[in-house]
PDB file of C-alpha atoms and ligand atoms in Angstrom:
ATOM      1  CA  UNK N   1       2.010 -31.112   7.288  1.00  0.00           C
ATOM      2  CA  UNK N   2      -1.519 -31.004   6.014  1.00  0.00           C
ATOM      3  CA  UNK N   3      -2.746 -31.671   2.490  1.00  0.00           C
ATOM      4  CA  UNK N   4      -6.405 -31.260   1.513  1.00  0.00           C
ATOM      5  CA  UNK N   5      -8.293 -30.283  -1.623  1.00  0.00           C
ATOM      6  CA  UNK N   6     -10.192 -27.036  -1.034  1.00  0.00           C
ATOM      7  CA  UNK N   7     -13.374 -28.014  -2.846  1.00  0.00           C
ATOM      8  CA  UNK N   8     -13.622 -31.639  -1.784  1.00  0.00           C
ATOM      9  CA  UNK N   9     -15.651 -32.718   1.249  1.00  0.00           C
ATOM     10  CA  UNK N  10     -17.615 -30.376   3.444  1.00  0.00           C
ATOM     11  CA  UNK N  11     -15.047 -29.145   5.956  1.00  0.00           C
ATOM     12  CA  UNK N  12     -15.300 -25.408   6.703  1.00  0.00           C
ATOM     13  CA  UNK N  13     -13.742 -22.884   4.354  1.00  0.00           C
ATOM     14  CA  UNK N  14     -13.385 -19.110   4.601  1.00  0.00           C
ATOM     15  CA  UNK N  15     -13.618 -17.210   1.315  1.00  0.00           C
ATOM     16  CA  UNK N  16     -11.598 -14.022   0.937  1.00  0.00           C
ATOM     17  CA  UNK N  17     -13.243 -11.758  -1.631  1.00  0.00           C
ATOM     18  CA  UNK N  18     -11.152  -9.202  -3.525  1.00  0.00           C
ATOM     19  CA  UNK N  19     -13.411  -6.208  -4.157  1.00  0.00           C
ATOM     20  CA  UNK N  20     -13.248  -3.319  -6.686  1.00  0.00           C
ATOM     21  CA  UNK N  21     -10.681  -0.560  -6.127  1.00  0.00           C
ATOM     22  CA  UNK N  22     -12.901   2.022  -7.824  1.00  0.00           C
ATOM     23  CA  UNK N  23     -14.967   0.767 -10.722  1.00  0.00           C
ATOM     24  CA  UNK N  24     -17.764  -1.319  -9.244  1.00  0.00           C
ATOM     25  CA  UNK N  25     -18.278  -3.123 -12.562  1.00  0.00           C
ATOM     26  CA  UNK N  26     -15.113  -5.040 -11.726  1.00  0.00           C
ATOM     27  CA  UNK N  27     -17.040  -7.372  -9.404  1.00  0.00           C
ATOM     28  CA  UNK N  28     -16.765 -10.757 -11.076  1.00  0.00           C
ATOM     29  CA  UNK N  29     -19.674 -13.152 -11.706  1.00  0.00           C
ATOM     30  CA  UNK N  30     -17.858 -15.602  -9.410  1.00  0.00           C
ATOM     31  CA  UNK N  31     -17.752 -13.047  -6.579  1.00  0.00           C
ATOM     32  CA  UNK N  32     -21.519 -12.526  -6.967  1.00  0.00           C
ATOM     33  CA  UNK N  33     -22.097 -16.291  -6.981  1.00  0.00           C
ATOM     34  CA  UNK N  34     -19.949 -16.936  -3.884  1.00  0.00           C
ATOM     35  CA  UNK N  35     -21.342 -13.989  -1.879  1.00  0.00           C
ATOM     36  CA  UNK N  36     -24.895 -15.086  -2.734  1.00  0.00           C
ATOM     37  CA  UNK N  37     -24.206 -18.529  -1.235  1.00  0.00           C
ATOM     38  CA  UNK N  38     -22.961 -17.155   2.112  1.00  0.00           C
ATOM     39  CA  UNK N  39     -24.834 -17.156   5.424  1.00  0.00           C
ATOM     40  CA  UNK N  40     -22.753 -14.184   6.690  1.00  0.00           C
ATOM     41  CA  UNK N  41     -20.537 -11.560   5.099  1.00  0.00           C
ATOM     42  CA  UNK N  42     -17.694 -10.379   7.336  1.00  0.00           C
ATOM     43  CA  UNK N  43     -16.386  -6.975   6.288  1.00  0.00           C
ATOM     44  CA  UNK N  44     -13.834  -4.335   7.272  1.00  0.00           C
ATOM     45  CA  UNK N  45     -16.495  -1.643   6.889  1.00  0.00           C
ATOM     46  CA  UNK N  46     -20.029  -2.999   6.902  1.00  0.00           C
ATOM     47  CA  UNK N  47     -21.483   0.281   5.582  1.00  0.00           C
ATOM     48  CA  UNK N  48     -19.136   0.336   2.619  1.00  0.00           C
ATOM     49  CA  UNK N  49     -19.642  -3.361   1.815  1.00  0.00           C
ATOM     50  CA  UNK N  50     -23.376  -2.931   2.445  1.00  0.00           C
ATOM     51  CA  UNK N  51     -23.456  -0.432  -0.441  1.00  0.00           C
ATOM     52  CA  UNK N  52     -21.628  -2.869  -2.718  1.00  0.00           C
ATOM     53  CA  UNK N  53     -23.991  -5.728  -1.870  1.00  0.00           C
ATOM     54  CA  UNK N  54     -27.070  -3.574  -2.327  1.00  0.00           C
ATOM     55  CA  UNK N  55     -25.785  -2.585  -5.812  1.00  0.00           C
ATOM     56  CA  UNK N  56     -25.479  -6.301  -6.541  1.00  0.00           C
ATOM     57  CA  UNK N  57     -28.971  -6.901  -5.179  1.00  0.00           C
ATOM     58  CA  UNK N  58     -27.682  -9.228  -2.432  1.00  0.00           C
ATOM     59  CA  UNK N  59     -28.874  -9.042   1.177  1.00  0.00           C
ATOM     60  CA  UNK N  60     -26.820 -10.785   3.899  1.00  0.00           C
ATOM     61  CA  UNK N  61     -26.212 -10.371   7.611  1.00  0.00           C
ATOM     62  CA  UNK N  62     -22.885  -8.624   8.214  1.00  0.00           C
ATOM     63  CA  UNK N  63     -20.143  -9.175  10.785  1.00  0.00           C
ATOM     64  CA  UNK N  64     -17.788  -6.265  11.373  1.00  0.00           C
ATOM     65  CA  UNK N  65     -14.106  -7.268  11.361  1.00  0.00           C
ATOM     66  CA  UNK N  66     -11.597  -4.417  11.210  1.00  0.00           C
ATOM     67  CA  UNK N  67      -8.116  -3.502  12.425  1.00  0.00           C
ATOM     68  CA  UNK N  68      -9.319  -2.722  15.973  1.00  0.00           C
ATOM     69  CA  UNK N  69     -11.569  -5.747  16.646  1.00  0.00           C
ATOM     70  CA  UNK N  70     -10.010  -8.390  14.383  1.00  0.00           C
ATOM     71  CA  UNK N  71      -9.070 -10.694  17.272  1.00  0.00           C
ATOM     72  CA  UNK N  72     -12.590 -10.956  18.794  1.00  0.00           C
ATOM     73  CA  UNK N  73     -14.329 -10.841  15.406  1.00  0.00           C
ATOM     74  CA  UNK N  74     -12.115 -13.701  14.170  1.00  0.00           C
ATOM     75  CA  UNK N  75     -13.196 -15.850  17.162  1.00  0.00           C
ATOM     76  CA  UNK N  76     -16.812 -15.225  16.240  1.00  0.00           C
ATOM     77  CA  UNK N  77     -16.260 -15.993  12.537  1.00  0.00           C
ATOM     78  CA  UNK N  78     -14.317 -19.196  13.330  1.00  0.00           C
ATOM     79  CA  UNK N  79     -17.132 -20.335  15.632  1.00  0.00           C
ATOM     80  CA  UNK N  80     -19.720 -19.805  12.881  1.00  0.00           C
ATOM     81  CA  UNK N  81     -17.575 -21.642  10.314  1.00  0.00           C
ATOM     82  CA  UNK N  82     -17.075 -24.573  12.717  1.00  0.00           C
ATOM     83  CA  UNK N  83     -20.856 -24.714  13.215  1.00  0.00           C
ATOM     84  CA  UNK N  84     -21.187 -25.229   9.453  1.00  0.00           C
ATOM     85  CA  UNK N  85     -22.155 -21.676   8.480  1.00  0.00           C
ATOM     86  CA  UNK N  86     -20.789 -20.192   5.242  1.00  0.00           C
ATOM     87  CA  UNK N  87     -18.799 -16.990   5.744  1.00  0.00           C
ATOM     88  CA  UNK N  88     -16.719 -14.776   3.439  1.00  0.00           C
ATOM     89  CA  UNK N  89     -14.519 -11.793   4.292  1.00  0.00           C
ATOM     90  CA  UNK N  90     -13.961  -8.590   2.333  1.00  0.00           C
ATOM     91  CA  UNK N  91     -12.039  -5.402   3.054  1.00  0.00           C
ATOM     92  CA  UNK N  92     -12.876  -1.960   1.664  1.00  0.00           C
ATOM     93  CA  UNK N  93     -11.003  -2.336  -1.617  1.00  0.00           C
ATOM     94  CA  UNK N  94      -8.804  -4.875  -3.350  1.00  0.00           C
ATOM     95  CA  UNK N  95      -7.465  -7.876  -1.490  1.00  0.00           C
ATOM     96  CA  UNK N  96      -8.116  -8.377   2.201  1.00  0.00           C
ATOM     97  CA  UNK N  97      -4.767  -8.888   4.042  1.00  0.00           C
ATOM     98  CA  UNK N  98      -2.855  -6.638   1.558  1.00  0.00           C
ATOM     99  CA  UNK N  99      -2.311  -3.372   3.472  1.00  0.00           C
ATOM    100  CA  UNK N 100      -5.688  -4.248   4.961  1.00  0.00           C
ATOM    101  CA  UNK N 101      -7.027  -6.399   7.809  1.00  0.00           C
ATOM    102  CA  UNK N 102      -7.554 -10.139   7.393  1.00  0.00           C
ATOM    103  CA  UNK N 103      -4.216 -11.766   8.269  1.00  0.00           C
ATOM    104  CA  UNK N 104      -5.226 -12.482  11.879  1.00  0.00           C
ATOM    105  CA  UNK N 105      -8.537 -13.915  10.670  1.00  0.00           C
ATOM    106  CA  UNK N 106      -6.772 -16.199   8.147  1.00  0.00           C
ATOM    107  CA  UNK N 107      -4.326 -17.394  10.845  1.00  0.00           C
ATOM    108  CA  UNK N 108      -7.124 -18.067  13.323  1.00  0.00           C
ATOM    109  CA  UNK N 109      -8.964 -20.113  10.654  1.00  0.00           C
ATOM    110  CA  UNK N 110      -5.819 -22.120   9.829  1.00  0.00           C
ATOM    111  CA  UNK N 111      -5.245 -22.841  13.540  1.00  0.00           C
ATOM    112  CA  UNK N 112      -8.765 -24.288  13.617  1.00  0.00           C
ATOM    113  CA  UNK N 113      -8.333 -26.432  10.472  1.00  0.00           C
ATOM    114  CA  UNK N 114     -10.545 -24.121   8.430  1.00  0.00           C
ATOM    115  CA  UNK N 115      -9.547 -23.956   4.776  1.00  0.00           C
ATOM    116  CA  UNK N 116      -8.992 -20.660   2.953  1.00  0.00           C
ATOM    117  CA  UNK N 117      -9.867 -19.789  -0.630  1.00  0.00           C
ATOM    118  CA  UNK N 118      -9.929 -16.516  -2.537  1.00  0.00           C
ATOM    119  CA  UNK N 119     -12.184 -14.984  -5.141  1.00  0.00           C
ATOM    120  CA  UNK N 120      -9.753 -13.025  -7.321  1.00  0.00           C
ATOM    121  CA  UNK N 121     -10.208  -9.379  -8.140  1.00  0.00           C
ATOM    122  CA  UNK N 122      -8.392  -6.095  -8.719  1.00  0.00           C
ATOM    123  CA  UNK N 123      -5.215  -5.056  -6.917  1.00  0.00           C
ATOM    124  CA  UNK N 124      -4.012  -1.449  -6.929  1.00  0.00           C
ATOM    125  CA  UNK N 125      -0.362  -2.570  -6.732  1.00  0.00           C
ATOM    126  CA  UNK N 126      -0.547  -4.941  -9.703  1.00  0.00           C
ATOM    127  CA  UNK N 127      -2.635  -2.548 -11.825  1.00  0.00           C
ATOM    128  CA  UNK N 128      -0.036   0.197 -11.255  1.00  0.00           C
ATOM    129  CA  UNK N 129       2.914  -2.110 -11.917  1.00  0.00           C
ATOM    130  CA  UNK N 130       1.379  -3.440 -15.144  1.00  0.00           C
ATOM    131  CA  UNK N 131       0.819   0.062 -16.527  1.00  0.00           C
ATOM    132  CA  UNK N 132       4.122   1.495 -15.258  1.00  0.00           C
ATOM    133  CA  UNK N 133       6.320   0.159 -18.043  1.00  0.00           C
ATOM    134  CA  UNK N 134       9.003  -0.461 -15.389  1.00  0.00           C
ATOM    135  CA  UNK N 135      10.620  -3.874 -14.964  1.00  0.00           C
ATOM    136  CA  UNK N 136       7.996  -6.274 -13.671  1.00  0.00           C
ATOM    137  CA  UNK N 137      10.121  -9.444 -13.636  1.00  0.00           C
ATOM    138  CA  UNK N 138      10.941  -8.817  -9.989  1.00  0.00           C
ATOM    139  CA  UNK N 139       9.222  -6.343  -7.727  1.00  0.00           C
ATOM    140  CA  UNK N 140       9.129  -5.461  -4.038  1.00  0.00           C
ATOM    141  CA  UNK N 141       5.858  -4.425  -2.457  1.00  0.00           C
ATOM    142  CA  UNK N 142       6.411  -1.951   0.383  1.00  0.00           C
ATOM    143  CA  UNK N 143       2.824  -0.718   0.737  1.00  0.00           C
ATOM    144  CA  UNK N 144       2.643   2.231   3.148  1.00  0.00           C
ATOM    145  CA  UNK N 145       5.869   3.695   4.516  1.00  0.00           C
ATOM    146  CA  UNK N 146       6.024   4.255   8.296  1.00  0.00           C
ATOM    147  CA  UNK N 147       4.486   7.644   9.201  1.00  0.00           C
ATOM    148  CA  UNK N 148       7.367   8.807  11.459  1.00  0.00           C
ATOM    149  CA  UNK N 149      10.176  10.575   9.618  1.00  0.00           C
ATOM    150  CA  UNK N 150      13.095   8.666  11.160  1.00  0.00           C
ATOM    151  CA  UNK N 151      11.593   5.224  10.618  1.00  0.00           C
ATOM    152  CA  UNK N 152      10.420   6.196   7.105  1.00  0.00           C
ATOM    153  CA  UNK N 153      13.956   7.300   6.146  1.00  0.00           C
ATOM    154  CA  UNK N 154      15.458   4.126   7.592  1.00  0.00           C
ATOM    155  CA  UNK N 155      13.096   2.018   5.441  1.00  0.00           C
ATOM    156  CA  UNK N 156      13.810   4.136   2.342  1.00  0.00           C
ATOM    157  CA  UNK N 157      17.583   3.828   2.911  1.00  0.00           C
ATOM    158  CA  UNK N 158      17.206   0.032   3.070  1.00  0.00           C
ATOM    159  CA  UNK N 159      15.038   0.005  -0.053  1.00  0.00           C
ATOM    160  CA  UNK N 160      17.625   2.109  -1.901  1.00  0.00           C
ATOM    161  CA  UNK N 161      19.811  -1.028  -2.141  1.00  0.00           C
ATOM    162  CA  UNK N 162      17.129  -3.201  -3.751  1.00  0.00           C
ATOM    163  CA  UNK N 163      17.314  -3.881  -7.481  1.00  0.00           C
ATOM    164  CA  UNK N 164      13.644  -4.879  -7.852  1.00  0.00           C
ATOM    165  CA  UNK N 165      10.998  -2.362  -8.903  1.00  0.00           C
ATOM    166  CA  UNK N 166       9.505  -0.851  -5.732  1.00  0.00           C
ATOM    167  CA  UNK N 167       5.762  -0.421  -5.134  1.00  0.00           C
ATOM    168  CA  UNK N 168       4.376   1.990  -2.540  1.00  0.00           C
ATOM    169  CA  UNK N 169       0.895   2.949  -1.351  1.00  0.00           C
ATOM    170  CA  UNK N 170       0.340   6.497  -0.125  1.00  0.00           C
ATOM    171  CA  UNK N 171      -2.479   8.786   0.951  1.00  0.00           C
ATOM    172  CA  UNK N 172      -3.041  12.292  -0.489  1.00  0.00           C
ATOM    173  CA  UNK N 173      -2.209  14.095   2.760  1.00  0.00           C
ATOM    174  CA  UNK N 174       1.277  12.557   2.956  1.00  0.00           C
ATOM    175  CA  UNK N 175       2.168  12.257  -0.721  1.00  0.00           C
ATOM    176  CA  UNK N 176       4.102  15.540  -1.002  1.00  0.00           C
ATOM    177  CA  UNK N 177       6.498  14.776   1.879  1.00  0.00           C
ATOM    178  CA  UNK N 178       6.838  11.149   0.795  1.00  0.00           C
ATOM    179  CA  UNK N 179       7.852  12.082  -2.759  1.00  0.00           C
ATOM    180  CA  UNK N 180      10.422  14.576  -1.441  1.00  0.00           C
ATOM    181  CA  UNK N 181      11.870  11.930   0.897  1.00  0.00           C
ATOM    182  CA  UNK N 182      11.925   9.350  -1.922  1.00  0.00           C
ATOM    183  CA  UNK N 183      13.700  11.729  -4.290  1.00  0.00           C
ATOM    184  CA  UNK N 184      16.216  12.572  -1.572  1.00  0.00           C
ATOM    185  CA  UNK N 185      16.950   8.935  -0.718  1.00  0.00           C
ATOM    186  CA  UNK N 186      16.416   7.019  -3.954  1.00  0.00           C
ATOM    187  CA  UNK N 187      17.726   9.718  -6.272  1.00  0.00           C
ATOM    188  CA  UNK N 188      17.060  10.436  -9.904  1.00  0.00           C
ATOM    189  CA  UNK N 189      15.172   7.222 -10.683  1.00  0.00           C
ATOM    190  CA  UNK N 190      12.302   6.701 -13.075  1.00  0.00           C
ATOM    191  CA  UNK N 191       8.971   6.607 -11.261  1.00  0.00           C
ATOM    192  CA  UNK N 192       5.278   6.406 -12.072  1.00  0.00           C
ATOM    193  CA  UNK N 193       2.490   7.769  -9.921  1.00  0.00           C
ATOM    194  CA  UNK N 194      -0.755   5.892 -10.632  1.00  0.00           C
ATOM    195  CA  UNK N 195      -3.764   7.797  -9.367  1.00  0.00           C
ATOM    196  CA  UNK N 196      -7.459   6.880  -9.105  1.00  0.00           C
ATOM    197  CA  UNK N 197      -7.024   3.527 -10.861  1.00  0.00           C
ATOM    198  CA  UNK N 198     -10.136   2.187 -12.627  1.00  0.00           C
ATOM    199  CA  UNK N 199     -12.014   5.427 -11.797  1.00  0.00           C
ATOM    200  CA  UNK N 200     -13.128   8.250 -14.103  1.00  0.00           C
ATOM    201  CA  UNK N 201     -10.081  10.385 -13.274  1.00  0.00           C
ATOM    202  CA  UNK N 202      -7.501   7.618 -13.604  1.00  0.00           C
ATOM    203  CA  UNK N 203      -4.109   9.216 -14.272  1.00  0.00           C
ATOM    204  CA  UNK N 204      -0.487   8.129 -14.695  1.00  0.00           C
ATOM    205  CA  UNK N 205       2.287  10.642 -14.038  1.00  0.00           C
ATOM    206  CA  UNK N 206       5.537   9.332 -15.520  1.00  0.00           C
ATOM    207  CA  UNK N 207       8.884  10.960 -14.848  1.00  0.00           C
ATOM    208  CA  UNK N 208      11.736  10.888 -12.361  1.00  0.00           C
ATOM    209  CA  UNK N 209      11.380  11.070  -8.580  1.00  0.00           C
ATOM    210  CA  UNK N 210      12.649  14.694  -8.412  1.00  0.00           C
ATOM    211  CA  UNK N 211      10.098  15.618 -11.114  1.00  0.00           C
ATOM    212  CA  UNK N 212       7.288  13.947  -9.180  1.00  0.00           C
ATOM    213  CA  UNK N 213       8.480  15.645  -5.974  1.00  0.00           C
ATOM    214  CA  UNK N 214       8.105  19.023  -7.713  1.00  0.00           C
ATOM    215  CA  UNK N 215       4.416  18.436  -8.581  1.00  0.00           C
ATOM    216  CA  UNK N 216       1.812  20.679  -6.999  1.00  0.00           C
ATOM    217  CA  UNK N 217       0.405  18.609  -4.064  1.00  0.00           C
ATOM    218  CA  UNK N 218      -3.044  20.091  -4.764  1.00  0.00           C
ATOM    219  CA  UNK N 219      -3.045  18.148  -8.038  1.00  0.00           C
ATOM    220  CA  UNK N 220      -2.429  14.852  -6.238  1.00  0.00           C
ATOM    221  CA  UNK N 221      -5.814  14.024  -4.809  1.00  0.00           C
ATOM    222  CA  UNK N 222      -7.501  10.658  -4.441  1.00  0.00           C
ATOM    223  CA  UNK N 223      -5.886   7.254  -4.107  1.00  0.00           C
ATOM    224  CA  UNK N 224      -2.431   6.572  -5.453  1.00  0.00           C
ATOM    225  CA  UNK N 225       0.331   4.043  -5.948  1.00  0.00           C
ATOM    226  CA  UNK N 226       3.958   4.981  -6.628  1.00  0.00           C
ATOM    227  CA  UNK N 227       6.081   2.594  -8.672  1.00  0.00           C
ATOM    228  CA  UNK N 228       9.828   3.280  -8.605  1.00  0.00           C
ATOM    229  CA  UNK N 229      12.659   1.813 -10.671  1.00  0.00           C
ATOM    230  CA  UNK N 230      14.975  -0.469  -8.669  1.00  0.00           C
ATOM    231  CA  UNK N 231      18.666   0.293  -8.080  1.00  0.00           C
ATOM    232  CA  UNK N 232      20.608   0.115 -11.334  1.00  0.00           C
ATOM    233  CA  UNK N 233      24.178  -1.106 -11.498  1.00  0.00           C
ATOM    234  CA  UNK N 234      25.577   2.130 -12.881  1.00  0.00           C
ATOM    235  CA  UNK N 235      26.787   4.128  -9.872  1.00  0.00           C
ATOM    236  CA  UNK N 236      24.956   7.441  -9.674  1.00  0.00           C
ATOM    237  CA  UNK N 237      26.578  10.496  -8.237  1.00  0.00           C
ATOM    238  CA  UNK N 238      24.391  12.291  -5.685  1.00  0.00           C
ATOM    239  CA  UNK N 239      23.183  15.477  -7.385  1.00  0.00           C
ATOM    240  CA  UNK N 240      22.770  19.007  -6.011  1.00  0.00           C
ATOM    241  CA  UNK N 241      19.011  18.700  -6.625  1.00  0.00           C
ATOM    242  CA  UNK N 242      18.862  15.570  -4.474  1.00  0.00           C
ATOM    243  CA  UNK N 243      20.725  17.300  -1.660  1.00  0.00           C
ATOM    244  CA  UNK N 244      18.391  20.293  -1.945  1.00  0.00           C
ATOM    245  CA  UNK N 245      15.393  17.939  -1.699  1.00  0.00           C
ATOM    246  CA  UNK N 246      16.858  16.226   1.352  1.00  0.00           C
ATOM    247  CA  UNK N 247      17.367  19.656   2.960  1.00  0.00           C
ATOM    248  CA  UNK N 248      13.791  20.647   2.106  1.00  0.00           C
ATOM    249  CA  UNK N 249      12.529  17.443   3.724  1.00  0.00           C
ATOM    250  CA  UNK N 250      14.473  18.195   6.944  1.00  0.00           C
ATOM    251  CA  UNK N 251      13.301  21.835   7.001  1.00  0.00           C
ATOM    252  CA  UNK N 252       9.657  20.799   6.423  1.00  0.00           C
ATOM    253  CA  UNK N 253       9.947  18.651   9.566  1.00  0.00           C
ATOM    254  CA  UNK N 254      10.904  21.774  11.530  1.00  0.00           C
ATOM    255  CA  UNK N 255      14.695  21.338  11.770  1.00  0.00           C
ATOM    256  CA  UNK N 256      16.849  24.471  12.034  1.00  0.00           C
ATOM    257  CA  UNK N 257      19.150  25.116   9.069  1.00  0.00           C
ATOM    258  CA  UNK N 258      22.135  23.972  11.141  1.00  0.00           C
ATOM    259  CA  UNK N 259      20.441  20.708  12.112  1.00  0.00           C
ATOM    260  CA  UNK N 260      19.232  20.097   8.557  1.00  0.00           C
ATOM    261  CA  UNK N 261      22.705  20.604   7.053  1.00  0.00           C
ATOM    262  CA  UNK N 262      24.339  18.334   9.651  1.00  0.00           C
ATOM    263  CA  UNK N 263      21.744  15.596   9.179  1.00  0.00           C
ATOM    264  CA  UNK N 264      21.872  15.630   5.357  1.00  0.00           C
ATOM    265  CA  UNK N 265      25.698  15.586   5.383  1.00  0.00           C
ATOM    266  CA  UNK N 266      25.695  12.651   7.809  1.00  0.00           C
ATOM    267  CA  UNK N 267      23.040  10.615   5.939  1.00  0.00           C
ATOM    268  CA  UNK N 268      24.408  11.198   2.440  1.00  0.00           C
ATOM    269  CA  UNK N 269      28.126  11.107   3.178  1.00  0.00           C
ATOM    270  CA  UNK N 270      28.479  14.399   1.267  1.00  0.00           C
ATOM    271  CA  UNK N 271      30.959  16.891   2.829  1.00  0.00           C
ATOM    272  CA  UNK N 272      29.271  19.504   5.033  1.00  0.00           C
ATOM    273  CA  UNK N 273      30.678  22.464   3.069  1.00  0.00           C
ATOM    274  CA  UNK N 274      29.008  21.211  -0.148  1.00  0.00           C
ATOM    275  CA  UNK N 275      25.654  20.748   1.670  1.00  0.00           C
ATOM    276  CA  UNK N 276      26.061  24.232   3.154  1.00  0.00           C
ATOM    277  CA  UNK N 277      26.722  25.757  -0.280  1.00  0.00           C
ATOM    278  CA  UNK N 278      23.593  24.050  -1.660  1.00  0.00           C
ATOM    279  CA  UNK N 279      21.614  25.308   1.315  1.00  0.00           C
ATOM    280  CA  UNK N 280      22.790  28.874   0.640  1.00  0.00           C
ATOM    281  CA  UNK N 281      21.859  28.785  -3.044  1.00  0.00           C
ATOM    282  CA  UNK N 282      18.428  27.175  -2.493  1.00  0.00           C
ATOM    283  CA  UNK N 283      17.069  28.400   0.831  1.00  0.00           C
ATOM    284  CA  UNK N 284      18.852  31.593   1.884  1.00  0.00           C
ATOM    285  CA  UNK N 285      17.087  34.801   0.803  1.00  0.00           C
TER     286      UNK N 285
HETATM  287  N1  SAM D 301      -6.286  -4.022  -0.061  1.00  0.00           N
HETATM  288  C1  SAM D 301      -5.963  -3.044  -1.069  1.00  0.00           C
HETATM  289  C2  SAM D 301      -5.247  -3.713  -2.245  1.00  0.00           C
HETATM  290  O1  SAM D 301      -5.360  -4.917  -2.423  1.00  0.00           O
HETATM  291  O2  SAM D 301      -4.633  -3.007  -3.049  1.00  0.00           O
HETATM  292  C3  SAM D 301      -5.162  -1.893  -0.487  1.00  0.00           C
HETATM  293  C4  SAM D 301      -5.877  -1.147   0.600  1.00  0.00           C
HETATM  294  S1  SAM D 301      -4.952   0.169   1.259  1.00  0.00           S
HETATM  295  C5  SAM D 301      -5.803   0.478   2.758  1.00  0.00           C
HETATM  296  C6  SAM D 301      -5.459   1.557   0.323  1.00  0.00           C
HETATM  297  C7  SAM D 301      -4.342   2.081  -0.581  1.00  0.00           C
HETATM  298  O3  SAM D 301      -4.316   1.319  -1.790  1.00  0.00           O
HETATM  299  C8  SAM D 301      -4.569   3.517  -1.033  1.00  0.00           C
HETATM  300  O4  SAM D 301      -4.053   4.429  -0.078  1.00  0.00           O
HETATM  301  C9  SAM D 301      -3.769   3.558  -2.322  1.00  0.00           C
HETATM  302  O5  SAM D 301      -2.394   3.704  -2.072  1.00  0.00           O
HETATM  303  C10 SAM D 301      -4.041   2.164  -2.882  1.00  0.00           C
HETATM  304  N2  SAM D 301      -5.238   2.197  -3.749  1.00  0.00           N
HETATM  305  C11 SAM D 301      -6.443   1.638  -3.492  1.00  0.00           C
HETATM  306  N3  SAM D 301      -7.299   1.891  -4.510  1.00  0.00           N
HETATM  307  C12 SAM D 301      -6.619   2.611  -5.413  1.00  0.00           C
HETATM  308  C13 SAM D 301      -6.944   3.189  -6.673  1.00  0.00           C
HETATM  309  N4  SAM D 301      -8.165   3.080  -7.197  1.00  0.00           N
HETATM  310  N5  SAM D 301      -5.988   3.877  -7.338  1.00  0.00           N
HETATM  311  C14 SAM D 301      -4.757   4.009  -6.832  1.00  0.00           C
HETATM  312  N6  SAM D 301      -4.391   3.497  -5.641  1.00  0.00           N
HETATM  313  C15 SAM D 301      -5.301   2.805  -4.940  1.00  0.00           C
END
């Protein structure tokens, strides 16, 4: 066990800086103060962070540390910190390490007795949760779902049992399929899509998952968080609309009608003849 005050003594310390998720005015005076004191700024994207620093009127040498070079970059950063240099780390938006690189860097610092501190800032997940109006006593942060259909559905089926409010990150090119899969697996739950937080076109779409799944994907551009109500205790009967959405999801992935019907019946436990009837009324010309 190790116990040490962060701001006592002069042993090395890595600062994590949470950066704006849209509105650049959300950089805090403390972030400006800490960054100004650094010898080096390590960043996920040095061009992006370079723009932020130049807006703040700060000039610092950068070290690139992203998903694909985090191991080697961390060695370099640790070496500088152990030599007594001051270094901070920032990702593109929000908190480093949260659906972003930084965890390997933090671990490498801890292994080398380097302390860690954070300069607080905005978080897309917490902003969305706070504005959602859904239960925020307990929540589960999923972040991005796996990109492959089978793995994504396995994760969603596991999440379906959780009673906490669920928080997801998603990109515009996958949002349509993700909402369909969520509606098919999680059912008729309340959900809020929080788009372009802190930016000029900030928007909240509040409804149920099937309603969100029916939105025109062309209207869902930019960055977004989806907040979904947790499992309630009242048992909900699987609806025809949910089955139709599950079928649509399977068909969008290129399954034949026969495969789609078999898979939806198997996953939902609904008899095949009911799934077939729903297929006929929704998809057969
Ligand atoms: N490290 C960040 C954090 O602390 O929230 C998350 C980075 S992750 C690579 C990017 C995802 O965060 C986006 O795809 C989106 O889901 C969410 N996000 C980031 N900025 C956002 C914003 N302004 N509005 C809505 N969602 C945002």
